[in-house]
Coordinates of C-alpha atoms in Angstrom, one line a residue:
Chain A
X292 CA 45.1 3.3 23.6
X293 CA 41.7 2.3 21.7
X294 CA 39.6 5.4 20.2
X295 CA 37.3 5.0 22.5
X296 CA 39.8 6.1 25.0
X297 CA 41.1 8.8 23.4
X298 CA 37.6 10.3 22.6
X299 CA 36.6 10.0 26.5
X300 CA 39.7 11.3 27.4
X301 CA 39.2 14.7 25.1
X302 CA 35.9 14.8 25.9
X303 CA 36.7 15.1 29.8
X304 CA 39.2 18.0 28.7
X305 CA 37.0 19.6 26.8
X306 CA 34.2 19.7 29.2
X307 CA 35.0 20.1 33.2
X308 CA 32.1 21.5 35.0
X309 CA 32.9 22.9 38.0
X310 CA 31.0 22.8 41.4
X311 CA 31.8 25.7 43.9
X312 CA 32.2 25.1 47.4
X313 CA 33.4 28.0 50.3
X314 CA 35.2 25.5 52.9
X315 CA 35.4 28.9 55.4
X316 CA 36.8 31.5 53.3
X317 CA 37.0 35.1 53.7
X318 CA 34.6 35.6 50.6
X319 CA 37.3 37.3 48.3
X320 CA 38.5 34.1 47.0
X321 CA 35.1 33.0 46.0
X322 CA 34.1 36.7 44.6
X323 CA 37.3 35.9 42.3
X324 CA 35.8 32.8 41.4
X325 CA 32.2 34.2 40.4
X326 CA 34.8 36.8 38.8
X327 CA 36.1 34.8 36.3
X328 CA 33.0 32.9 35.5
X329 CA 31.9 36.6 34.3
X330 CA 31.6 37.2 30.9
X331 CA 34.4 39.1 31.1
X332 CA 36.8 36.1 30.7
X333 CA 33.7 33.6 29.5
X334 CA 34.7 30.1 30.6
X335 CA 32.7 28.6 28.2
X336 CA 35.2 28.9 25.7
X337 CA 37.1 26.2 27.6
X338 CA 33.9 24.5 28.2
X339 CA 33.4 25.2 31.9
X340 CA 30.3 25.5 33.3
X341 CA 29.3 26.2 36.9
X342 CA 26.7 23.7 38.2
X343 CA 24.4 23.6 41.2
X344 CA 24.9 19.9 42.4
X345 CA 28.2 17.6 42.9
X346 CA 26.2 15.5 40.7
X347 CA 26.9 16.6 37.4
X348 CA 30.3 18.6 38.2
X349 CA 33.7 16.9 37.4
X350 CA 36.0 19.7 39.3
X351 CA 35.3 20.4 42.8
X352 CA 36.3 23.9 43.4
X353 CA 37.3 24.5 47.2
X354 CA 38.4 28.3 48.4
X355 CA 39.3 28.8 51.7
X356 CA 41.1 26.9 54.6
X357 CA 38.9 23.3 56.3
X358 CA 37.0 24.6 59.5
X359 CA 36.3 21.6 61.8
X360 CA 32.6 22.5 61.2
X361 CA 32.6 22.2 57.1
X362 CA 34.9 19.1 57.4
X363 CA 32.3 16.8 57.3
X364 CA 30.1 18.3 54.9
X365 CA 33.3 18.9 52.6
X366 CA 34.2 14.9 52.0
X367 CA 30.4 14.4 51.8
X368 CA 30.4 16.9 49.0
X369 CA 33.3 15.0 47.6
X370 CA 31.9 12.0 48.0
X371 CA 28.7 12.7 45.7
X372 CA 31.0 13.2 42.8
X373 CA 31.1 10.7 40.1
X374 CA 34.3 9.6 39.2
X375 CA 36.9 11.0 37.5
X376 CA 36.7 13.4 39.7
X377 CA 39.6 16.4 40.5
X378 CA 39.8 18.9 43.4
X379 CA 41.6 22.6 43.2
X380 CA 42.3 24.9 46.0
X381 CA 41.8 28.3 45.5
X382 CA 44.0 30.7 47.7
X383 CA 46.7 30.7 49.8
X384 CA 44.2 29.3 52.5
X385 CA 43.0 26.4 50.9
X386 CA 46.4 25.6 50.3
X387 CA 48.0 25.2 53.7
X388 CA 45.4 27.7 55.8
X389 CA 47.2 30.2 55.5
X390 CA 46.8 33.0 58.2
X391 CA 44.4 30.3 59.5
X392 CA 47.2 27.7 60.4
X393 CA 46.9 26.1 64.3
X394 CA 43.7 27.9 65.2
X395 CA 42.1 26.2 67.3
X396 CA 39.0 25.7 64.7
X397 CA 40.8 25.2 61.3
X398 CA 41.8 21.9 59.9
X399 CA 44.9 23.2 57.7
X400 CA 44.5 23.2 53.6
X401 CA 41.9 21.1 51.8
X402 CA 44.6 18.3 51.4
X403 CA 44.5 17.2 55.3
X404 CA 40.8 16.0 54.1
X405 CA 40.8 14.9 50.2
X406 CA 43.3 14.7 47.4
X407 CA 44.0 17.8 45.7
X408 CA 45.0 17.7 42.2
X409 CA 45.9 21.4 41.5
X410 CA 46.9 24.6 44.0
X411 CA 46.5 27.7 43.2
X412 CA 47.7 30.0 45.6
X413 CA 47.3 34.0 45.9
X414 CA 45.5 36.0 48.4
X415 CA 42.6 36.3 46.8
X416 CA 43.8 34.4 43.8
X417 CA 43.1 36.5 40.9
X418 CA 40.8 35.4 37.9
X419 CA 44.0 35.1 35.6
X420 CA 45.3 32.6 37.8
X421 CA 42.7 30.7 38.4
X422 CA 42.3 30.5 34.3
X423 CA 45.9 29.4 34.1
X424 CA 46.0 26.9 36.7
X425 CA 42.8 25.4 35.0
X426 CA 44.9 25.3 31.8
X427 CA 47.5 24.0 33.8
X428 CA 45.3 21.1 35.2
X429 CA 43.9 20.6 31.6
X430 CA 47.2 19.8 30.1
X431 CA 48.7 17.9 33.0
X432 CA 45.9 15.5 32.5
X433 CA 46.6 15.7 28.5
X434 CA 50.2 15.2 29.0
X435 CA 49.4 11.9 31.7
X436 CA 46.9 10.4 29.2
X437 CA 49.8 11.1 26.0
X438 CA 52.0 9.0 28.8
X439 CA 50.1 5.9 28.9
Chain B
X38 CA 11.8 -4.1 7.3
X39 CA 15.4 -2.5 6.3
X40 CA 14.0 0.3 4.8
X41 CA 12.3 1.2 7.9
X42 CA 15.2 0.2 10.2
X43 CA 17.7 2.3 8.2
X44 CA 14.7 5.7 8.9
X45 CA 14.1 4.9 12.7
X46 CA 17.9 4.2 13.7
X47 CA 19.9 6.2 10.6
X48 CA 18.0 8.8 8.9
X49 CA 15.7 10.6 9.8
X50 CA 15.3 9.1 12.9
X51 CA 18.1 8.2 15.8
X52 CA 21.4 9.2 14.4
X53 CA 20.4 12.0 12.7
X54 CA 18.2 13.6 15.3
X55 CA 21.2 13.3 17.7
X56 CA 23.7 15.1 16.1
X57 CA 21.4 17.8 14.6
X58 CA 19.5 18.3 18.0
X59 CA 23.3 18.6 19.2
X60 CA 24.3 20.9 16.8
X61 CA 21.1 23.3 17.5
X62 CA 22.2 23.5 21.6
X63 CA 25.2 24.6 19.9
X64 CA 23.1 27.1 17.9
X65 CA 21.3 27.4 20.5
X66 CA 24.6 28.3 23.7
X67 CA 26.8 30.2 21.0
X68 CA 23.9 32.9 20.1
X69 CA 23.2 32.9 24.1
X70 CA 26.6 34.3 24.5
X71 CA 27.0 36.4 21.6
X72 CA 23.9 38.0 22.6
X73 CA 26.0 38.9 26.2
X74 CA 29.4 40.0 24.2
X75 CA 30.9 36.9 24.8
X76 CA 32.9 34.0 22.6
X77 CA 31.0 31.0 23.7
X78 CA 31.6 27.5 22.7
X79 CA 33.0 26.1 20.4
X80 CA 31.3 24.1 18.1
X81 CA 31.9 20.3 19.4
X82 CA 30.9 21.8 22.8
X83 CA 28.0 19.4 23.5
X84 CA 29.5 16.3 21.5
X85 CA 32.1 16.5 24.1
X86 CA 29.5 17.3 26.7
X87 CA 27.5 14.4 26.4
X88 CA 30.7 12.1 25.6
X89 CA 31.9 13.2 29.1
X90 CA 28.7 12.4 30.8
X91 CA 28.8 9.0 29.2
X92 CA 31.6 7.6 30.2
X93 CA 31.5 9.1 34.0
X94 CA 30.3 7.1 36.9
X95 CA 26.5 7.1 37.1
X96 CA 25.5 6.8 41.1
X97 CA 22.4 5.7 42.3
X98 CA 21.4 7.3 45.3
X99 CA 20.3 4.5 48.3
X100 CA 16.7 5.7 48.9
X101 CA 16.1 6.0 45.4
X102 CA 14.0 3.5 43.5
X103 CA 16.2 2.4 41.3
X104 CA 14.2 0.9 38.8
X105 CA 11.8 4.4 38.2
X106 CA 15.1 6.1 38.7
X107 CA 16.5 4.5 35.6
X108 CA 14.1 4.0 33.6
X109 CA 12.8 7.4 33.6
X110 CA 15.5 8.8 31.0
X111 CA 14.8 6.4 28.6
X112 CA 11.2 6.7 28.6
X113 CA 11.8 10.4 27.9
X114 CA 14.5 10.2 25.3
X115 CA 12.1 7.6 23.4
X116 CA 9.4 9.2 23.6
X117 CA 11.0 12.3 22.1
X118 CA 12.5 10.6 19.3
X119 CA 9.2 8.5 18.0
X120 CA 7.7 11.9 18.4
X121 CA 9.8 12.8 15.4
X122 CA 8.7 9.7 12.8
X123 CA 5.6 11.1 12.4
X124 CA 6.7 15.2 11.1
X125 CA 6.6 15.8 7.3
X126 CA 10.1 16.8 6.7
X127 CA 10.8 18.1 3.4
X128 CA 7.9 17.0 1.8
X129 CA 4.4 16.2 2.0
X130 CA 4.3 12.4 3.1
X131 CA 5.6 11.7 6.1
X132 CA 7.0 8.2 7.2
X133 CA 4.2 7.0 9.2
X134 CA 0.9 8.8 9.0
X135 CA -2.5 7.8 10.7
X136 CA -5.5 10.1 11.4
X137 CA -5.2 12.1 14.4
X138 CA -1.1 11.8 14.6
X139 CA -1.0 15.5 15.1
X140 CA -2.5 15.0 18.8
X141 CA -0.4 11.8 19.3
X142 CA 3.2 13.8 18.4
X143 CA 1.4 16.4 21.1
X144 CA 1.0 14.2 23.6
X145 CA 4.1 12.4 22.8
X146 CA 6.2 15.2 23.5
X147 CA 4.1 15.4 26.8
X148 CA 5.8 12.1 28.1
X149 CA 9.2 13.3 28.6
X150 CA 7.8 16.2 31.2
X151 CA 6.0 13.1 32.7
X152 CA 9.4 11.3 33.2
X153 CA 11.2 14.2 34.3
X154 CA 8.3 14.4 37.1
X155 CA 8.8 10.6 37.4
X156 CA 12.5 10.4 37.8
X157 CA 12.8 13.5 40.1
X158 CA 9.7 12.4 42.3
X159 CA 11.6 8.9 42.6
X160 CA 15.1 10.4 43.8
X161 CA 13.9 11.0 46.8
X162 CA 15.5 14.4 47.1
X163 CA 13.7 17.7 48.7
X164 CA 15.5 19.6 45.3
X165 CA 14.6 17.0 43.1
X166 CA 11.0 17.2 44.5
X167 CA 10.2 20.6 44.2
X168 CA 11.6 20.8 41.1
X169 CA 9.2 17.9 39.8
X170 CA 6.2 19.4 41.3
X171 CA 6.7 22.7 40.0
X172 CA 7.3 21.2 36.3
X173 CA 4.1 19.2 36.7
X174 CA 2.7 22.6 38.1
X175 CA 4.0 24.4 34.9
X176 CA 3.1 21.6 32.7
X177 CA -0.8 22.3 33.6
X178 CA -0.3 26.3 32.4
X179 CA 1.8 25.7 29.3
X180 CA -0.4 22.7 28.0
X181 CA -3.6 24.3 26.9
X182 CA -2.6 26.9 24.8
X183 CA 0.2 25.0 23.0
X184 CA -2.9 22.8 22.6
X185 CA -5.4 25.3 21.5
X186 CA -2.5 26.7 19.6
X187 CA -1.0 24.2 17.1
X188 CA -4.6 22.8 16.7
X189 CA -5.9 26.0 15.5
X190 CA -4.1 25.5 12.3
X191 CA -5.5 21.8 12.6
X192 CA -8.8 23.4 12.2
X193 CA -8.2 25.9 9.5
X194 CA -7.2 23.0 7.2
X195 CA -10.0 20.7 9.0
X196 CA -7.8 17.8 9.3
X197 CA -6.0 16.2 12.1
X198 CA -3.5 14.4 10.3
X199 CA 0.0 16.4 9.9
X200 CA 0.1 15.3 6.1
X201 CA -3.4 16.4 5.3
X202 CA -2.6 19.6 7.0
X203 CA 0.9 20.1 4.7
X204 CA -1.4 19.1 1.5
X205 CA -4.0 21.9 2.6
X206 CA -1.7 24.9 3.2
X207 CA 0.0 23.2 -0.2
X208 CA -3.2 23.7 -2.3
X209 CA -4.4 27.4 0.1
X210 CA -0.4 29.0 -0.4
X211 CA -1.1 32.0 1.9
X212 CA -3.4 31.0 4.3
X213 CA -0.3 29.8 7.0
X214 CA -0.5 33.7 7.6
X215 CA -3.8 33.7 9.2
X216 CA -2.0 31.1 11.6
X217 CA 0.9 33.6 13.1
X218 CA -0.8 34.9 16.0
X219 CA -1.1 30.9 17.1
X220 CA 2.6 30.8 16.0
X221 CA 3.6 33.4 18.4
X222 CA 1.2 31.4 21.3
X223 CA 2.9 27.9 20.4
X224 CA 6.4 29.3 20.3
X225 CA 6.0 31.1 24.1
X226 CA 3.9 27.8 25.4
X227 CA 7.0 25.7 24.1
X228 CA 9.4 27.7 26.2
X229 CA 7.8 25.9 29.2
X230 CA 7.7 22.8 27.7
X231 CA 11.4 22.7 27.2
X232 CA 12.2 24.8 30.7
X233 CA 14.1 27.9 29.4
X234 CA 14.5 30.9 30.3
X235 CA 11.2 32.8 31.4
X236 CA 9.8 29.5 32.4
X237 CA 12.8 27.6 33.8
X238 CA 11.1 27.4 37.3
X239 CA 11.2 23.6 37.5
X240 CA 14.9 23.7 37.0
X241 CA 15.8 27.3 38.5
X242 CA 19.7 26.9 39.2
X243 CA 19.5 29.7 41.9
X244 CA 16.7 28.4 44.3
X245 CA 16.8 24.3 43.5
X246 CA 19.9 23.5 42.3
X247 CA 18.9 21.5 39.3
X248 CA 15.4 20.6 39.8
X249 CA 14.4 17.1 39.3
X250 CA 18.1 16.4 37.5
X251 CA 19.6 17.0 41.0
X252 CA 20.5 12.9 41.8
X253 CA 21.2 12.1 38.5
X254 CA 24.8 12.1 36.7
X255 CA 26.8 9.9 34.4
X256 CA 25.2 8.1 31.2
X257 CA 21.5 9.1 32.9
X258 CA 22.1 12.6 33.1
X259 CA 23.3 12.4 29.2
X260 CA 20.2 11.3 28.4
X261 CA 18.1 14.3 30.1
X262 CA 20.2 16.4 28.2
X263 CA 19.7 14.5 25.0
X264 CA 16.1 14.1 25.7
X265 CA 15.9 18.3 25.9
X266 CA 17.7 18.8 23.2
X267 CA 15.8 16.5 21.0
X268 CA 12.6 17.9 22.4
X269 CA 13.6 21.6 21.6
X270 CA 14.3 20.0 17.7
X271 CA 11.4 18.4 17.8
X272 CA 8.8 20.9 18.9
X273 CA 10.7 23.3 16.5
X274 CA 10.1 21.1 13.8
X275 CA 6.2 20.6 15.0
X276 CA 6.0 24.3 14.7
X277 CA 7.3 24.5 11.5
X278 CA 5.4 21.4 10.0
X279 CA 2.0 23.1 11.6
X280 CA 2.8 26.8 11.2
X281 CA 5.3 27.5 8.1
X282 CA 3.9 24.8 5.4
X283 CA 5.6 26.1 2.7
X284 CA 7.9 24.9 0.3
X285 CA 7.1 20.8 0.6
X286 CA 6.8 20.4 -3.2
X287 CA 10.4 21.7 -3.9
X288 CA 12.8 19.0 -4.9
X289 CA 14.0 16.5 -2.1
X290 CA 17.8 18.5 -1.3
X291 CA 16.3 22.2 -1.4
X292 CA 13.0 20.9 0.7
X293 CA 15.6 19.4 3.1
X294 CA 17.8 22.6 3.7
X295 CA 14.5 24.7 4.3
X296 CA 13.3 22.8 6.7
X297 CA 16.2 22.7 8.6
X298 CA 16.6 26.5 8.3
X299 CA 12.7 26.9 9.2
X300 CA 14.1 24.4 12.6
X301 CA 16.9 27.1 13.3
X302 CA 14.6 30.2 12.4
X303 CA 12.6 28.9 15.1
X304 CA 16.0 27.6 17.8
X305 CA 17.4 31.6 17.3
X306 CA 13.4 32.7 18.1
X307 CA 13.6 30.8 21.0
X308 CA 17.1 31.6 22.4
X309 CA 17.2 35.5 21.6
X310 CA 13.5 35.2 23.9
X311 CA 15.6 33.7 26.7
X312 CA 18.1 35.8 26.4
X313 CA 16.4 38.9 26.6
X314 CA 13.8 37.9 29.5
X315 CA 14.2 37.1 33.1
X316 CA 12.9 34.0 35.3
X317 CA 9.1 34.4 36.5
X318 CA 7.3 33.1 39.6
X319 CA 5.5 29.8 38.9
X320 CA 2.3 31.3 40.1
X321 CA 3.3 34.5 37.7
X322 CA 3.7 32.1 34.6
X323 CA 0.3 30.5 35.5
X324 CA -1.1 33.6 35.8
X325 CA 0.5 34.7 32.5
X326 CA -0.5 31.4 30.6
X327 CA -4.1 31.3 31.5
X328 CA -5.0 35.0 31.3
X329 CA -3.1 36.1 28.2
X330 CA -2.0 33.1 26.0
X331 CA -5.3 30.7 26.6
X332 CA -7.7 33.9 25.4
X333 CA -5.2 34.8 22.6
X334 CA -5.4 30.8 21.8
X335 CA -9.3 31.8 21.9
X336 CA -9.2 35.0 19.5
X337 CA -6.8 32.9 17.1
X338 CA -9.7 29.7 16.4
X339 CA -12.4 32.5 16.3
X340 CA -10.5 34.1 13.2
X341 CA -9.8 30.9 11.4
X342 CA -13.3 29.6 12.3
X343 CA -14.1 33.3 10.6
X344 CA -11.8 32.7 8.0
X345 CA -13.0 28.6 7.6
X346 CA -16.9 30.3 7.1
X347 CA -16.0 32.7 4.9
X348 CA -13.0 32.5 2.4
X349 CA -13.3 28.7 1.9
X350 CA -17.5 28.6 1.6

């Protein structure tokens, strides 16, 4: 792996900016999201920044369970990413759905419409775990890059 | 020819402007959240920012114009950069130096508001256009007293040529004191220019997204950031050239280290006043520019036309 590489590859760890998106949550998932972008726990130490447009975010954070409405808007969301470009589910309902499973509205988690790379269950999820599974992603891609 | 290579590309030019306009957003983010009890950053935070955006995918969107849409950036980043050539540093000469280069760094460091209009107007977005028209809106408020500001000095030492004005306030010592009122006007006009806090309307993250950055990402987007980070050095180091003149005869290293700490003096002014204020209307920041700072610009060329008549007669 070139040095080129490797710096691009830290860089990416060192910097994901996140997008929020409610895919038809409750609200308490994404009030633990806004939590922990407080500064309380101060994301900035690892970096993160919330940003307004798909554009300029590399993490796509999704609470809540796929209603047949959002769908669309959802992969078009996702689609306005650049690449690299990683997807975590927030809460037990943008997991699998949840409590939300076979109504008659609800497309199951955010996987039965783009790749997820991280889960991070919890009803709401709380701030702590959304830190950790972040750190989680983080060194899953440091370990996958160590790999190559 | 090498000579001049090694200061546009090496030092003081390029390279160096990068990494120290990088280092003061580090400044710049780490005070921000000290100032709100927080960590912040770490220090490589924007090296690894901009490395990021570099190597990510840059998209185009399909009813953009491409060509406007890519161009835009560069202009910007450019024109911010040449901007810089023409600063006395650390000592009296600068590298290139004509008569009148004091209005052409000004209207330099206009360009890159120009482009931002340019590139956002061309992305075809709604977000993207609002945000362009209300940063050409804002540029028409901020302009004039930054203007009527830094060119107040210009007059005191009745020269329009940067290194005639460091020579003057060499040979007057005290006289940059009569100047601080203009200061104070120049430092609040150049919030707009570089779109923080109290005038961040063209880029307000809470009503249009981004502003006119909305469409852009990858390697494009890294050069807005540079480009406002460059800007923010280089207006800082405008504002010291024209306002704290002191100091340019020391040797070559202690001349250096001042003028970087009069570029940081002014980088901590400038993120400790968005820190402590909140976002204004545009037609409130109009209001504010043209009733308060254009007849302070006013009182401030009265006093060193005062000053001109009757301490240097």
């Amino acid at each position: 792996m070139g040095v080129v590489t490797k710096a691009v590859n830290w860089a990416r760890i060192k910097s994901p900016w996140i997008l929020h998106f409610n895919t038809g949550a409750c609200n308490a998932c994404d009030i633990e999201i806004i939590a922990t972008l407080t500064p309380r726990y101060d994301l900035e130490r690892f970096g993160v920044q919330l940003k307004g447009t798909p554009r300029h975010a590399d993490v796509l954070v999704c609470s809540g369970p796929v209603t047949r409405q959002i769908k669309d808007r959802l992969v078009r969301i996702y689609e306005q990413m650049p690449e690299p470009k990683f997807v975590v589910a927030v809460g037990t309902c943008a997991c699998s759905g949840g409590v939300f499973q076979d109504c008659y509205n609800v497309m199951s988690g955010i996987n039965a419409v783009i790749p997820v790379s991280l889960f991070i269950p919890g009803c709401p999820a709380s701030p702590k775990a959304i830190i950790d599974g972040v750190v989680k992603l983080l060194q899953s891609l440091e370990e996958s890059e160590a790999k190559k | 020819m090498f000579k001049d290579l090694f200061q546009i590309l090496i030092f003081p030019g390029l390279t160096f402007l990068v990494i120290f306009s990088l280092f003061a957003e580090y400044f710049d983010r780490k005070l921000y959240a000290r100032l709100q009890n927080r960590v912040g950053p770490p220090w490589f935070q924007p090296f690894a920012d901009i490395l990021k955006l570099l190597a990510k995918e840059e998209l185009i969107p399909c009813e953009a114009n491409p060509r406007m849409f890519k161009l835009a950036p560069l202009f910007a980043f450019t024109a911010a950069i040449t901007a810089f050539l023409y600063i006395p540093l650390w000592q009296i000469k600068t590298l290139f130096s004509f008569n009148g280069d004091v209005l052409v760094v000004l209207y330099l460091l206009t360009i890159p508001t120009l482009s931002f209009f340019i590139g956002g107007w061309y992305s075809t977005s709604l977000f993207a256009r609002i945000g362009s028209v209300r940063s050409m809106t804002q540029l028409f408020a901020y302009e004039v007293p930054l203007f009527m500001g830094i060119l107040s000095s210009a007059l005191l030492a009745n020269t329009w040529n940067l290194k005639e004005i460091a020579l003057f306030y060499s040979a007057h010592p005290w006289f940059w004191l009569f100047n601080l009122p203009g200061f104070c006007i120049a430092l609040i006009a150049l919030l707009g220019k570089l779109e923080k806090v109290p005038f961040d309307i063209p880029e307000a993250e809470t009503e249009i997204v981004a502003g006119s950055f909305t469409e852009y990402s990858g390697k494009l987007f890294a050069f807005l950031k540079l480009t406002l980070d460059i800007e923010m050095v280089v207006g800082a180091a405008l504002l010291a050239a024209v306002f704290f003149p002191f100091g340019l005869q020391m040797n070559p290293f202690a001349g250096f280290v001042l003028f970087l700490l009069k570029i940081i003096f002014i980088v901590f002014l400038l993120s400790l006043l968005r820190t402590v204020m909140a976002r204004l209307r545009i037609d409130q920041m109009i209001d504010f520019c043209w009733k308060y700072l254009v007849p302070l610009a006013f009182v401030q060329i009265l006093l060193n036309l005062a000053v001109k008549g009757v301490i240097l007669k």
